[in-house]
Amino acid sequence: MTAFNLRQARLRSGEQLRETIDVDLEPFTLGGQDYVAEPSTVPAELTITRATTGTVFELSFRASLRGPCFRCLRETTIAESVNAREYQANNPGADEELRNEYLHDDQLDLSAWARDALALQLPGKILHAPDCAGLCPVCGKDLNDEPHTHDEAAADPRWAALDELRGQL
C-alpha cells in the first residue's frame, strides 16, 4: 500500500505541492473476473493545493490492466490514463461530500484511490477487440477463431403431445 503523509507537505492557503510518487496498484475483481495492473507499481503525479476552505488532491497516472476479455475470456491488456480529483474541507462536519474517503489521520491512501480511479475509468466491457464475437452459447468454442452456427436443437420429447395438438389446430 502506498500512502502519503500530509504532515510533510506543510502547505499554507494558496500554496501547491507537486510530487511524483510510485504508487502500488492492487489487483481487483470486476464482474467476477480478476484484473492485474502491469507493472504493479506506476509513477503518479500527485498535486496538493491548499485553499482557504480545504484541500484539493489530484492524482494522474497511466496504467495497463491485464485480465480476461468480457466476451471470449481471451487474455487482454488495456491501457488507461487516469486523472482523479478529491476534495477535503477543513471543517466537513457531517457532510460526506466534503470529506475525502482516502484520507485518514493525515495519511492519504494513494493505492486505494488509484485503484478506484482506474476502475471508474474502465470501459463498461473490457474486450480484446471491439468486434469480439465471444463464445458459442451451445458448444462454448471461441467464435473469433471458428465462426459457426448450430442446427436448431431437437424438441424436448416431453412436449411431443402438445406439438401434435398444434398441428391439428
Short mmCIF file of N, CA and C in Angstrom, two decimals:
data_model
loop_
_atom_site.label_atom_id
_atom_site.label_comp_id
_atom_site.label_asym_id
_atom_site.label_seq_id
_atom_site.Cartn_x
_atom_site.Cartn_y
_atom_site.Cartn_z
N MET A 1 0.84 -1.18 0.00
CA MET A 1 0.00 0.00 0.00
C MET A 1 0.89 1.24 0.00
N THR A 2 0.54 2.19 -0.85
CA THR A 2 1.27 3.45 -0.91
C THR A 2 0.44 4.53 -0.25
N ALA A 3 1.05 5.25 0.65
CA ALA A 3 0.37 6.35 1.34
C ALA A 3 1.27 7.58 1.33
N PHE A 4 0.63 8.74 1.45
CA PHE A 4 1.38 10.00 1.51
C PHE A 4 1.02 10.69 2.82
N ASN A 5 2.03 11.05 3.59
CA ASN A 5 1.83 11.73 4.86
C ASN A 5 1.67 13.22 4.59
N LEU A 6 0.50 13.78 4.88
CA LEU A 6 0.24 15.19 4.62
C LEU A 6 1.01 16.12 5.54
N ARG A 7 1.51 15.62 6.63
CA ARG A 7 2.29 16.46 7.54
C ARG A 7 3.59 16.93 6.90
N GLN A 8 4.11 16.14 5.95
CA GLN A 8 5.35 16.54 5.29
C GLN A 8 5.10 17.61 4.23
N ALA A 9 3.85 17.86 3.85
CA ALA A 9 3.54 18.87 2.83
C ALA A 9 3.65 20.28 3.41
N ARG A 10 3.11 20.53 4.59
CA ARG A 10 3.17 21.83 5.27
C ARG A 10 2.81 22.98 4.33
N LEU A 11 1.61 22.92 3.81
CA LEU A 11 1.15 23.96 2.88
C LEU A 11 0.28 24.98 3.60
N ARG A 12 0.40 26.25 3.14
CA ARG A 12 -0.47 27.31 3.62
C ARG A 12 -1.48 27.61 2.53
N SER A 13 -2.49 28.31 2.85
CA SER A 13 -3.54 28.65 1.89
C SER A 13 -2.93 29.30 0.64
N GLY A 14 -3.31 28.76 -0.53
CA GLY A 14 -2.82 29.27 -1.80
C GLY A 14 -1.57 28.58 -2.30
N GLU A 15 -0.97 27.71 -1.51
CA GLU A 15 0.24 27.01 -1.93
C GLU A 15 -0.10 25.66 -2.54
N GLN A 16 0.85 25.17 -3.34
CA GLN A 16 0.64 23.91 -4.04
C GLN A 16 1.91 23.06 -3.98
N LEU A 17 1.72 21.76 -3.89
CA LEU A 17 2.83 20.80 -3.89
C LEU A 17 2.60 19.83 -5.03
N ARG A 18 3.65 19.62 -5.84
CA ARG A 18 3.61 18.61 -6.92
C ARG A 18 4.74 17.64 -6.65
N GLU A 19 4.38 16.35 -6.71
CA GLU A 19 5.38 15.34 -6.46
C GLU A 19 5.06 14.08 -7.26
N THR A 20 6.10 13.45 -7.77
CA THR A 20 5.93 12.18 -8.46
C THR A 20 6.21 11.07 -7.46
N ILE A 21 5.23 10.16 -7.34
CA ILE A 21 5.30 9.09 -6.35
C ILE A 21 5.01 7.76 -7.06
N ASP A 22 5.77 6.74 -6.73
CA ASP A 22 5.49 5.40 -7.25
C ASP A 22 4.34 4.80 -6.43
N VAL A 23 3.23 4.51 -7.11
CA VAL A 23 2.03 4.03 -6.44
C VAL A 23 1.82 2.55 -6.77
N ASP A 24 1.60 1.76 -5.72
CA ASP A 24 1.30 0.34 -5.89
C ASP A 24 -0.18 0.19 -6.26
N LEU A 25 -0.44 -0.48 -7.39
CA LEU A 25 -1.81 -0.74 -7.82
C LEU A 25 -2.17 -2.18 -7.46
N GLU A 26 -3.14 -2.33 -6.60
CA GLU A 26 -3.55 -3.65 -6.14
C GLU A 26 -4.47 -4.31 -7.16
N PRO A 27 -4.39 -5.62 -7.31
CA PRO A 27 -5.32 -6.33 -8.20
C PRO A 27 -6.75 -6.16 -7.69
N PHE A 28 -7.71 -6.24 -8.60
CA PHE A 28 -9.10 -6.16 -8.17
C PHE A 28 -9.99 -7.03 -9.04
N THR A 29 -11.20 -7.25 -8.56
CA THR A 29 -12.16 -8.09 -9.26
C THR A 29 -13.23 -7.19 -9.85
N LEU A 30 -13.50 -7.42 -11.13
CA LEU A 30 -14.51 -6.64 -11.84
C LEU A 30 -15.40 -7.61 -12.61
N GLY A 31 -16.68 -7.64 -12.30
CA GLY A 31 -17.59 -8.56 -12.97
C GLY A 31 -17.24 -10.02 -12.73
N GLY A 32 -16.70 -10.31 -11.56
CA GLY A 32 -16.34 -11.68 -11.23
C GLY A 32 -15.02 -12.14 -11.81
N GLN A 33 -14.29 -11.26 -12.50
CA GLN A 33 -13.01 -11.61 -13.11
C GLN A 33 -11.89 -10.81 -12.44
N ASP A 34 -10.73 -11.41 -12.33
CA ASP A 34 -9.59 -10.75 -11.70
C ASP A 34 -8.78 -9.99 -12.75
N TYR A 35 -8.39 -8.76 -12.39
CA TYR A 35 -7.58 -7.91 -13.26
C TYR A 35 -6.37 -7.43 -12.48
N VAL A 36 -5.22 -7.40 -13.16
CA VAL A 36 -3.95 -7.05 -12.52
C VAL A 36 -3.29 -5.94 -13.32
N ALA A 37 -2.79 -4.93 -12.62
CA ALA A 37 -2.06 -3.85 -13.28
C ALA A 37 -0.65 -4.33 -13.60
N GLU A 38 -0.19 -3.96 -14.81
CA GLU A 38 1.18 -4.31 -15.22
C GLU A 38 1.87 -3.06 -15.73
N PRO A 39 2.92 -2.62 -15.09
CA PRO A 39 3.50 -3.17 -13.87
C PRO A 39 2.62 -2.83 -12.67
N SER A 40 2.89 -3.48 -11.56
CA SER A 40 2.05 -3.28 -10.37
C SER A 40 2.35 -1.96 -9.66
N THR A 41 3.46 -1.32 -10.01
CA THR A 41 3.81 -0.01 -9.46
C THR A 41 3.97 0.97 -10.61
N VAL A 42 3.24 2.09 -10.55
CA VAL A 42 3.29 3.08 -11.63
C VAL A 42 3.68 4.45 -11.05
N PRO A 43 4.41 5.25 -11.82
CA PRO A 43 4.70 6.62 -11.37
C PRO A 43 3.44 7.47 -11.52
N ALA A 44 3.10 8.18 -10.47
CA ALA A 44 1.90 9.02 -10.48
C ALA A 44 2.27 10.43 -10.05
N GLU A 45 1.61 11.38 -10.66
CA GLU A 45 1.82 12.80 -10.32
C GLU A 45 0.76 13.18 -9.29
N LEU A 46 1.19 13.49 -8.07
CA LEU A 46 0.30 13.93 -7.00
C LEU A 46 0.42 15.44 -6.86
N THR A 47 -0.72 16.12 -6.92
CA THR A 47 -0.76 17.57 -6.73
C THR A 47 -1.69 17.86 -5.55
N ILE A 48 -1.18 18.62 -4.59
CA ILE A 48 -1.96 19.02 -3.43
C ILE A 48 -2.03 20.54 -3.42
N THR A 49 -3.25 21.07 -3.45
CA THR A 49 -3.45 22.51 -3.44
C THR A 49 -4.25 22.88 -2.20
N ARG A 50 -3.68 23.76 -1.42
CA ARG A 50 -4.32 24.20 -0.18
C ARG A 50 -5.14 25.45 -0.48
N ALA A 51 -6.42 25.43 -0.14
CA ALA A 51 -7.31 26.58 -0.30
C ALA A 51 -7.75 27.05 1.07
N THR A 52 -8.48 28.14 1.11
CA THR A 52 -8.90 28.67 2.41
C THR A 52 -9.94 27.77 3.07
N THR A 53 -10.74 27.05 2.27
CA THR A 53 -11.80 26.22 2.84
C THR A 53 -11.44 24.74 2.94
N GLY A 54 -10.33 24.33 2.32
CA GLY A 54 -9.98 22.92 2.35
C GLY A 54 -8.77 22.62 1.48
N THR A 55 -8.66 21.37 1.06
CA THR A 55 -7.52 20.92 0.27
C THR A 55 -8.02 20.12 -0.93
N VAL A 56 -7.42 20.41 -2.10
CA VAL A 56 -7.74 19.70 -3.33
C VAL A 56 -6.58 18.76 -3.64
N PHE A 57 -6.91 17.49 -3.88
CA PHE A 57 -5.92 16.48 -4.22
C PHE A 57 -6.15 16.04 -5.66
N GLU A 58 -5.08 15.96 -6.44
CA GLU A 58 -5.18 15.48 -7.82
C GLU A 58 -4.14 14.38 -8.02
N LEU A 59 -4.54 13.33 -8.74
CA LEU A 59 -3.67 12.20 -8.99
C LEU A 59 -3.77 11.84 -10.47
N SER A 60 -2.63 11.80 -11.16
CA SER A 60 -2.60 11.47 -12.59
C SER A 60 -1.57 10.37 -12.82
N PHE A 61 -1.98 9.36 -13.61
CA PHE A 61 -1.06 8.28 -13.96
C PHE A 61 -1.60 7.54 -15.17
N ARG A 62 -0.75 6.70 -15.72
CA ARG A 62 -1.12 5.85 -16.85
C ARG A 62 -0.82 4.41 -16.43
N ALA A 63 -1.79 3.51 -16.68
CA ALA A 63 -1.61 2.12 -16.25
C ALA A 63 -2.17 1.17 -17.30
N SER A 64 -1.56 -0.01 -17.37
CA SER A 64 -2.06 -1.10 -18.21
C SER A 64 -2.67 -2.14 -17.29
N LEU A 65 -3.80 -2.69 -17.73
CA LEU A 65 -4.52 -3.66 -16.93
C LEU A 65 -4.66 -4.95 -17.73
N ARG A 66 -4.35 -6.09 -17.10
CA ARG A 66 -4.42 -7.39 -17.77
C ARG A 66 -5.46 -8.26 -17.10
N GLY A 67 -6.29 -8.89 -17.95
CA GLY A 67 -7.33 -9.79 -17.46
C GLY A 67 -8.10 -10.37 -18.63
N PRO A 68 -9.18 -11.07 -18.37
CA PRO A 68 -9.93 -11.72 -19.45
C PRO A 68 -10.84 -10.76 -20.21
N CYS A 69 -11.02 -11.07 -21.50
CA CYS A 69 -11.98 -10.36 -22.34
C CYS A 69 -13.38 -10.70 -21.81
N PHE A 70 -14.27 -9.73 -21.80
CA PHE A 70 -15.61 -9.92 -21.26
C PHE A 70 -16.40 -10.98 -22.04
N ARG A 71 -16.19 -11.05 -23.36
CA ARG A 71 -16.98 -11.95 -24.20
C ARG A 71 -16.35 -13.32 -24.43
N CYS A 72 -15.03 -13.37 -24.69
CA CYS A 72 -14.42 -14.65 -25.07
C CYS A 72 -13.42 -15.18 -24.05
N LEU A 73 -13.16 -14.42 -23.00
CA LEU A 73 -12.24 -14.80 -21.92
C LEU A 73 -10.78 -14.89 -22.35
N ARG A 74 -10.47 -14.38 -23.54
CA ARG A 74 -9.09 -14.35 -24.03
C ARG A 74 -8.30 -13.34 -23.19
N GLU A 75 -7.04 -13.63 -22.91
CA GLU A 75 -6.18 -12.71 -22.15
C GLU A 75 -6.10 -11.37 -22.87
N THR A 76 -6.37 -10.29 -22.14
CA THR A 76 -6.48 -8.95 -22.73
C THR A 76 -5.71 -7.94 -21.90
N THR A 77 -5.09 -6.99 -22.57
CA THR A 77 -4.42 -5.89 -21.88
C THR A 77 -4.95 -4.58 -22.45
N ILE A 78 -5.37 -3.68 -21.56
CA ILE A 78 -5.81 -2.36 -21.99
C ILE A 78 -5.02 -1.31 -21.21
N ALA A 79 -4.82 -0.17 -21.83
CA ALA A 79 -4.08 0.93 -21.20
C ALA A 79 -5.05 2.09 -20.97
N GLU A 80 -4.95 2.70 -19.81
CA GLU A 80 -5.83 3.81 -19.45
C GLU A 80 -5.01 4.95 -18.84
N SER A 81 -5.42 6.18 -19.15
CA SER A 81 -4.87 7.36 -18.49
C SER A 81 -5.89 7.81 -17.45
N VAL A 82 -5.42 8.05 -16.25
CA VAL A 82 -6.32 8.39 -15.15
C VAL A 82 -5.96 9.78 -14.62
N ASN A 83 -6.98 10.61 -14.47
CA ASN A 83 -6.86 11.92 -13.83
C ASN A 83 -7.98 12.01 -12.80
N ALA A 84 -7.62 11.93 -11.54
CA ALA A 84 -8.61 11.91 -10.47
C ALA A 84 -8.44 13.13 -9.58
N ARG A 85 -9.57 13.57 -9.01
CA ARG A 85 -9.55 14.74 -8.13
C ARG A 85 -10.44 14.47 -6.92
N GLU A 86 -9.95 14.83 -5.75
CA GLU A 86 -10.69 14.69 -4.49
C GLU A 86 -10.57 15.98 -3.71
N TYR A 87 -11.54 16.22 -2.83
CA TYR A 87 -11.55 17.44 -2.01
C TYR A 87 -11.79 17.06 -0.56
N GLN A 88 -11.10 17.76 0.33
CA GLN A 88 -11.29 17.59 1.77
C GLN A 88 -11.47 18.97 2.38
N ALA A 89 -12.65 19.23 2.93
CA ALA A 89 -12.92 20.52 3.57
C ALA A 89 -12.20 20.58 4.92
N ASN A 90 -11.88 21.80 5.34
CA ASN A 90 -11.25 21.97 6.65
C ASN A 90 -12.20 21.53 7.76
N ASN A 91 -13.47 21.87 7.63
CA ASN A 91 -14.49 21.52 8.62
C ASN A 91 -15.68 20.87 7.91
N PRO A 92 -15.57 19.59 7.54
CA PRO A 92 -16.63 18.97 6.76
C PRO A 92 -17.90 18.68 7.55
N GLY A 93 -17.80 18.60 8.88
CA GLY A 93 -18.97 18.27 9.68
C GLY A 93 -19.49 16.90 9.30
N ALA A 94 -20.81 16.81 9.14
CA ALA A 94 -21.44 15.53 8.79
C ALA A 94 -21.62 15.36 7.29
N ASP A 95 -21.21 16.35 6.51
CA ASP A 95 -21.41 16.32 5.06
C ASP A 95 -20.38 15.42 4.40
N GLU A 96 -20.82 14.27 3.88
CA GLU A 96 -19.92 13.31 3.24
C GLU A 96 -19.31 13.84 1.95
N GLU A 97 -19.99 14.77 1.28
CA GLU A 97 -19.48 15.35 0.03
C GLU A 97 -18.21 16.16 0.27
N LEU A 98 -18.01 16.64 1.48
CA LEU A 98 -16.85 17.47 1.80
C LEU A 98 -15.72 16.69 2.46
N ARG A 99 -15.87 15.38 2.49
CA ARG A 99 -14.90 14.52 3.16
C ARG A 99 -14.23 13.60 2.13
N ASN A 100 -12.92 13.46 2.22
CA ASN A 100 -12.16 12.59 1.33
C ASN A 100 -12.06 11.21 1.98
N GLU A 101 -12.62 10.19 1.34
CA GLU A 101 -12.64 8.85 1.93
C GLU A 101 -11.28 8.18 1.98
N TYR A 102 -10.30 8.72 1.26
CA TYR A 102 -8.95 8.13 1.23
C TYR A 102 -8.01 8.77 2.24
N LEU A 103 -8.49 9.74 2.98
CA LEU A 103 -7.67 10.46 3.95
C LEU A 103 -8.04 10.05 5.37
N HIS A 104 -7.05 9.48 6.10
CA HIS A 104 -7.25 9.05 7.49
C HIS A 104 -6.04 9.45 8.30
N ASP A 105 -6.25 10.24 9.31
CA ASP A 105 -5.17 10.66 10.22
C ASP A 105 -3.97 11.22 9.46
N ASP A 106 -4.22 12.16 8.58
CA ASP A 106 -3.19 12.82 7.77
C ASP A 106 -2.43 11.88 6.84
N GLN A 107 -2.96 10.69 6.59
CA GLN A 107 -2.38 9.74 5.63
C GLN A 107 -3.34 9.62 4.45
N LEU A 108 -2.84 9.95 3.26
CA LEU A 108 -3.63 9.84 2.03
C LEU A 108 -3.31 8.48 1.41
N ASP A 109 -4.30 7.58 1.33
CA ASP A 109 -4.12 6.24 0.80
C ASP A 109 -4.13 6.30 -0.73
N LEU A 110 -2.96 6.42 -1.32
CA LEU A 110 -2.84 6.56 -2.77
C LEU A 110 -3.16 5.26 -3.51
N SER A 111 -2.86 4.12 -2.93
CA SER A 111 -3.13 2.84 -3.60
C SER A 111 -4.63 2.62 -3.78
N ALA A 112 -5.40 2.82 -2.74
CA ALA A 112 -6.85 2.62 -2.83
C ALA A 112 -7.47 3.65 -3.78
N TRP A 113 -7.02 4.89 -3.69
CA TRP A 113 -7.54 5.94 -4.56
C TRP A 113 -7.22 5.64 -6.02
N ALA A 114 -5.99 5.24 -6.30
CA ALA A 114 -5.59 4.93 -7.68
C ALA A 114 -6.37 3.73 -8.22
N ARG A 115 -6.56 2.70 -7.41
CA ARG A 115 -7.32 1.52 -7.84
C ARG A 115 -8.76 1.90 -8.18
N ASP A 116 -9.40 2.66 -7.30
CA ASP A 116 -10.79 3.07 -7.54
C ASP A 116 -10.91 3.99 -8.76
N ALA A 117 -9.96 4.91 -8.91
CA ALA A 117 -9.99 5.82 -10.06
C ALA A 117 -9.79 5.05 -11.36
N LEU A 118 -8.91 4.07 -11.34
CA LEU A 118 -8.68 3.24 -12.53
C LEU A 118 -9.94 2.42 -12.86
N ALA A 119 -10.57 1.85 -11.85
CA ALA A 119 -11.78 1.06 -12.07
C ALA A 119 -12.90 1.92 -12.66
N LEU A 120 -13.02 3.16 -12.23
CA LEU A 120 -14.05 4.06 -12.77
C LEU A 120 -13.74 4.49 -14.20
N GLN A 121 -12.49 4.46 -14.57
CA GLN A 121 -12.05 4.88 -15.91
C GLN A 121 -12.26 3.78 -16.96
N LEU A 122 -12.41 2.55 -16.52
CA LEU A 122 -12.50 1.42 -17.44
C LEU A 122 -13.80 1.45 -18.25
N PRO A 123 -13.77 0.89 -19.46
CA PRO A 123 -15.00 0.80 -20.24
C PRO A 123 -15.98 -0.18 -19.58
N GLY A 124 -17.22 -0.12 -19.98
CA GLY A 124 -18.24 -1.00 -19.41
C GLY A 124 -17.93 -2.47 -19.63
N LYS A 125 -17.34 -2.79 -20.76
CA LYS A 125 -16.93 -4.17 -21.07
C LYS A 125 -15.51 -4.15 -21.58
N ILE A 126 -14.64 -4.90 -20.95
CA ILE A 126 -13.26 -5.00 -21.38
C ILE A 126 -13.19 -6.07 -22.47
N LEU A 127 -12.87 -5.65 -23.69
CA LEU A 127 -12.82 -6.55 -24.84
C LEU A 127 -11.42 -6.58 -25.43
N HIS A 128 -11.01 -7.73 -25.95
CA HIS A 128 -9.68 -7.82 -26.59
C HIS A 128 -9.70 -7.11 -27.94
N ALA A 129 -10.88 -7.01 -28.57
CA ALA A 129 -11.07 -6.29 -29.83
C ALA A 129 -12.51 -5.79 -29.86
N PRO A 130 -12.76 -4.63 -30.47
CA PRO A 130 -14.12 -4.08 -30.48
C PRO A 130 -15.15 -5.01 -31.14
N ASP A 131 -14.71 -5.85 -32.08
CA ASP A 131 -15.63 -6.73 -32.78
C ASP A 131 -15.56 -8.17 -32.26
N CYS A 132 -15.21 -8.37 -31.01
CA CYS A 132 -15.11 -9.71 -30.42
C CYS A 132 -16.45 -10.43 -30.56
N ALA A 133 -16.43 -11.63 -31.10
CA ALA A 133 -17.66 -12.41 -31.32
C ALA A 133 -18.07 -13.21 -30.09
N GLY A 134 -17.16 -13.42 -29.16
CA GLY A 134 -17.50 -14.14 -27.94
C GLY A 134 -17.41 -15.65 -28.08
N LEU A 135 -18.07 -16.32 -27.14
CA LEU A 135 -18.10 -17.78 -27.13
C LEU A 135 -19.46 -18.28 -27.62
N CYS A 136 -19.47 -19.43 -28.26
CA CYS A 136 -20.72 -20.04 -28.74
C CYS A 136 -21.55 -20.45 -27.52
N PRO A 137 -22.80 -20.05 -27.44
CA PRO A 137 -23.62 -20.42 -26.28
C PRO A 137 -24.00 -21.89 -26.25
N VAL A 138 -23.83 -22.59 -27.38
CA VAL A 138 -24.19 -24.01 -27.44
C VAL A 138 -23.00 -24.89 -27.07
N CYS A 139 -21.86 -24.69 -27.76
CA CYS A 139 -20.72 -25.60 -27.55
C CYS A 139 -19.56 -24.95 -26.79
N GLY A 140 -19.55 -23.63 -26.66
CA GLY A 140 -18.51 -22.96 -25.89
C GLY A 140 -17.24 -22.65 -26.66
N LYS A 141 -17.20 -22.93 -27.97
CA LYS A 141 -16.00 -22.64 -28.75
C LYS A 141 -15.90 -21.14 -29.00
N ASP A 142 -14.67 -20.67 -29.19
CA ASP A 142 -14.40 -19.25 -29.45
C ASP A 142 -14.85 -18.92 -30.87
N LEU A 143 -15.84 -18.05 -31.01
CA LEU A 143 -16.38 -17.69 -32.32
C LEU A 143 -15.43 -16.80 -33.11
N ASN A 144 -14.41 -16.22 -32.47
CA ASN A 144 -13.41 -15.44 -33.19
C ASN A 144 -12.50 -16.35 -34.01
N ASP A 145 -12.17 -17.53 -33.47
CA ASP A 145 -11.29 -18.48 -34.15
C ASP A 145 -12.06 -19.39 -35.11
N GLU A 146 -13.27 -19.74 -34.73
CA GLU A 146 -14.04 -20.72 -35.50
C GLU A 146 -15.51 -20.28 -35.58
N PRO A 147 -15.83 -19.31 -36.48
CA PRO A 147 -17.23 -18.89 -36.60
C PRO A 147 -18.10 -20.06 -37.10
N HIS A 148 -19.21 -20.29 -36.45
CA HIS A 148 -20.09 -21.37 -36.86
C HIS A 148 -21.49 -21.16 -36.29
N THR A 149 -22.43 -21.96 -36.76
CA THR A 149 -23.79 -21.95 -36.22
C THR A 149 -24.17 -23.40 -35.94
N HIS A 150 -25.22 -23.59 -35.19
CA HIS A 150 -25.71 -24.93 -34.87
C HIS A 150 -27.11 -25.08 -35.44
N ASP A 151 -27.43 -26.30 -35.85
CA ASP A 151 -28.80 -26.59 -36.28
C ASP A 151 -29.72 -26.41 -35.10
N GLU A 152 -30.99 -26.17 -35.41
CA GLU A 152 -31.96 -25.98 -34.34
C GLU A 152 -31.99 -27.23 -33.47
N ALA A 153 -32.01 -27.04 -32.19
CA ALA A 153 -31.99 -28.16 -31.26
C ALA A 153 -33.28 -28.97 -31.39
N ALA A 154 -33.15 -30.26 -31.21
CA ALA A 154 -34.33 -31.14 -31.26
C ALA A 154 -35.26 -30.78 -30.12
N ALA A 155 -36.56 -30.91 -30.40
CA ALA A 155 -37.56 -30.58 -29.39
C ALA A 155 -37.52 -31.58 -28.25
N ASP A 156 -37.87 -31.12 -27.09
CA ASP A 156 -37.93 -31.97 -25.91
C ASP A 156 -39.07 -32.97 -26.10
N PRO A 157 -38.80 -34.27 -25.98
CA PRO A 157 -39.85 -35.27 -26.22
C PRO A 157 -41.04 -35.15 -25.27
N ARG A 158 -40.86 -34.49 -24.16
CA ARG A 158 -41.98 -34.32 -23.22
C ARG A 158 -43.05 -33.39 -23.77
N TRP A 159 -42.71 -32.58 -24.78
CA TRP A 159 -43.66 -31.65 -25.39
C TRP A 159 -44.27 -32.22 -26.67
N ALA A 160 -44.00 -33.46 -27.02
CA ALA A 160 -44.47 -34.06 -28.26
C ALA A 160 -45.99 -34.04 -28.38
N ALA A 161 -46.69 -34.31 -27.28
CA ALA A 161 -48.16 -34.31 -27.32
C ALA A 161 -48.70 -32.93 -27.67
N LEU A 162 -48.10 -31.90 -27.15
CA LEU A 162 -48.55 -30.54 -27.45
C LEU A 162 -48.22 -30.18 -28.91
N ASP A 163 -47.09 -30.65 -29.41
CA ASP A 163 -46.76 -30.40 -30.84
C ASP A 163 -47.80 -31.04 -31.75
N GLU A 164 -48.29 -32.23 -31.37
CA GLU A 164 -49.33 -32.88 -32.17
C GLU A 164 -50.61 -32.05 -32.16
N LEU A 165 -50.97 -31.52 -31.03
CA LEU A 165 -52.19 -30.69 -30.93
C LEU A 165 -52.05 -29.42 -31.76
N ARG A 166 -50.86 -28.83 -31.75
CA ARG A 166 -50.62 -27.61 -32.55
C ARG A 166 -50.83 -27.91 -34.02
N GLY A 167 -50.42 -29.07 -34.47
CA GLY A 167 -50.58 -29.46 -35.88
C GLY A 167 -52.04 -29.67 -36.24
N GLN A 168 -52.90 -30.06 -35.28
CA GLN A 168 -54.32 -30.31 -35.55
C GLN A 168 -55.12 -29.02 -35.58
N LEU A 169 -54.66 -27.98 -34.98
CA LEU A 169 -55.42 -26.71 -34.92
C LEU A 169 -55.23 -25.89 -36.12
#
